[in-house]
Amino acid sequence: MATRSREGTVLETRKARVKPPPMFKVIVLNDDYTPMEFVVIVLQKFFSMSREKATQVMLKVHREGMGVCGLYPKDIATTKVEQVASYSKKHQHPLQCVMEEN
Ligand code: TYC
């Protein structure tokens, strides 16, 4: 990054070394016990999906075993995984999310 004095002289030349933060996929996993409706509610509540999108994602997970809910910086992805675990436990369902570096 070039810095200029008031007279316009270049004082130093340096590259701005700012990398974008590493991003993490939050992935929801299928299981045999969580009701489909509960998964749809979770996807709407914690991943801001419309009911239609949440239903599509839930059905994909049901058929294929897993599906991506979103891409977030590490701390946000960690919070989403914890929120789903805690909400599912509270409602006595085994629904799980995991995260994976993109
Ligand atoms: N397989 C579950 C059922 O048949 C539904 C389900 C879908 C569960 C998606 C978890 O992430 C999931 N009730």
Short mmCIF file of C-alpha atoms and ligand atoms in Angstrom, two decimals:
data_model
loop_
_atom_site.label_atom_id
_atom_site.label_comp_id
_atom_site.label_asym_id
_atom_site.label_seq_id
_atom_site.Cartn_x
_atom_site.Cartn_y
_atom_site.Cartn_z
CA MET A 1 0.00 0.00 0.00
CA ALA A 2 1.52 3.37 -0.98
CA THR A 3 1.46 6.16 1.59
CA ARG A 4 1.80 9.74 0.37
CA SER A 5 3.01 12.81 2.22
CA ARG A 6 0.98 16.00 1.85
CA GLU A 7 3.28 16.99 -0.99
CA GLY A 8 2.38 13.77 -2.81
CA THR A 9 5.76 12.01 -2.40
CA VAL A 10 5.52 8.22 -2.13
CA LEU A 11 6.99 7.34 1.29
CA GLU A 12 6.76 3.55 1.15
CA THR A 13 5.29 0.83 -1.01
CA ARG A 14 3.77 -2.14 0.75
CA LYS A 15 1.18 -4.78 -0.28
CA ALA A 16 -2.04 -4.92 1.73
CA ARG A 17 -1.89 -8.54 2.98
CA VAL A 18 -5.48 -8.95 4.08
CA LYS A 19 -6.85 -12.38 3.29
CA PRO A 20 -10.59 -13.04 3.43
CA PRO A 21 -11.46 -15.16 6.51
CA PRO A 22 -11.57 -18.95 6.01
CA MET A 23 -15.17 -20.05 5.47
CA PHE A 24 -16.90 -23.15 6.83
CA LYS A 25 -19.82 -25.12 5.42
CA VAL A 26 -22.50 -26.06 7.94
CA ILE A 27 -23.85 -29.46 6.93
CA VAL A 28 -27.04 -31.04 8.26
CA LEU A 29 -27.07 -34.84 8.59
CA ASN A 30 -29.88 -37.30 8.03
CA ASP A 31 -31.09 -39.65 10.75
CA ASP A 32 -34.00 -42.08 11.03
CA TYR A 33 -35.87 -40.41 13.90
CA THR A 34 -36.11 -36.61 13.58
CA PRO A 35 -39.49 -35.64 12.09
CA MET A 36 -39.30 -33.93 8.69
CA GLU A 37 -41.35 -30.99 9.99
CA PHE A 38 -38.84 -30.38 12.80
CA VAL A 39 -35.94 -30.24 10.31
CA VAL A 40 -37.85 -27.70 8.20
CA ILE A 41 -38.44 -25.54 11.31
CA VAL A 42 -34.75 -25.71 12.26
CA LEU A 43 -33.62 -24.69 8.77
CA GLN A 44 -36.01 -21.73 8.80
CA LYS A 45 -35.15 -20.68 12.36
CA PHE A 46 -31.34 -20.94 12.33
CA PHE A 47 -30.47 -20.61 8.64
CA SER A 48 -33.07 -18.01 7.57
CA MET A 49 -34.48 -20.22 4.83
CA SER A 50 -37.97 -19.77 3.40
CA ARG A 51 -40.34 -22.68 4.08
CA GLU A 52 -39.99 -23.75 0.43
CA LYS A 53 -36.16 -23.72 0.50
CA ALA A 54 -36.08 -25.46 3.91
CA THR A 55 -38.38 -28.19 2.57
CA GLN A 56 -36.15 -28.71 -0.50
CA VAL A 57 -32.99 -28.94 1.65
CA MET A 58 -34.68 -31.29 4.16
CA LEU A 59 -35.81 -33.63 1.34
CA LYS A 60 -32.33 -33.62 -0.20
CA VAL A 61 -30.83 -34.55 3.18
CA HIS A 62 -33.48 -37.24 3.70
CA ARG A 63 -32.66 -38.78 0.28
CA GLU A 64 -28.90 -38.22 0.06
CA GLY A 65 -27.75 -38.29 3.70
CA MET A 66 -26.49 -34.73 4.08
CA GLY A 67 -26.91 -31.21 2.76
CA VAL A 68 -25.28 -27.79 3.05
CA CYS A 69 -27.21 -25.19 5.08
CA GLY A 70 -24.80 -22.31 4.53
CA LEU A 71 -21.25 -20.97 4.41
CA TYR A 72 -20.01 -18.86 7.36
CA PRO A 73 -16.87 -17.62 9.11
CA LYS A 74 -15.65 -20.08 11.76
CA ASP A 75 -17.24 -18.49 14.86
CA ILE A 76 -20.65 -18.13 13.22
CA ALA A 77 -20.55 -21.71 11.86
CA THR A 78 -19.63 -22.95 15.37
CA THR A 79 -22.58 -21.06 16.87
CA LYS A 80 -25.01 -22.50 14.28
CA VAL A 81 -23.83 -26.06 15.01
CA GLU A 82 -24.26 -25.47 18.78
CA GLN A 83 -27.68 -23.83 18.36
CA VAL A 84 -28.99 -26.78 16.34
CA ALA A 85 -27.55 -29.29 18.86
CA SER A 86 -29.09 -27.48 21.81
CA TYR A 87 -32.51 -26.90 20.16
CA SER A 88 -32.68 -30.53 18.99
CA LYS A 89 -31.70 -31.83 22.44
CA LYS A 90 -34.36 -29.62 24.06
CA HIS A 91 -36.96 -31.20 21.75
CA GLN A 92 -35.48 -34.70 22.19
CA HIS A 93 -34.54 -35.21 18.54
CA PRO A 94 -31.15 -36.53 17.40
CA LEU A 95 -30.76 -33.99 14.55
CA GLN A 96 -27.12 -32.99 14.02
CA CYS A 97 -25.09 -30.46 12.05
CA VAL A 98 -21.37 -30.56 11.44
CA MET A 99 -18.97 -28.00 9.96
CA GLU A 100 -16.26 -28.42 7.36
CA GLU A 101 -13.69 -25.93 6.10
CA ASN A 102 -14.61 -24.93 2.56
N1 TYC B 1 -35.02 -39.12 7.75
C1 TYC B 1 -35.94 -38.42 8.63
C2 TYC B 1 -37.27 -39.15 8.64
O1 TYC B 1 -37.51 -40.01 7.82
C3 TYC B 1 -36.15 -36.96 8.22
C4 TYC B 1 -34.90 -36.16 8.29
C5 TYC B 1 -34.56 -35.32 7.24
C6 TYC B 1 -34.09 -36.20 9.41
C7 TYC B 1 -33.41 -34.54 7.28
C8 TYC B 1 -32.92 -35.42 9.50
O2 TYC B 1 -31.51 -33.79 8.50
C9 TYC B 1 -32.61 -34.59 8.43
N2 TYC B 1 -38.13 -38.80 9.59
#
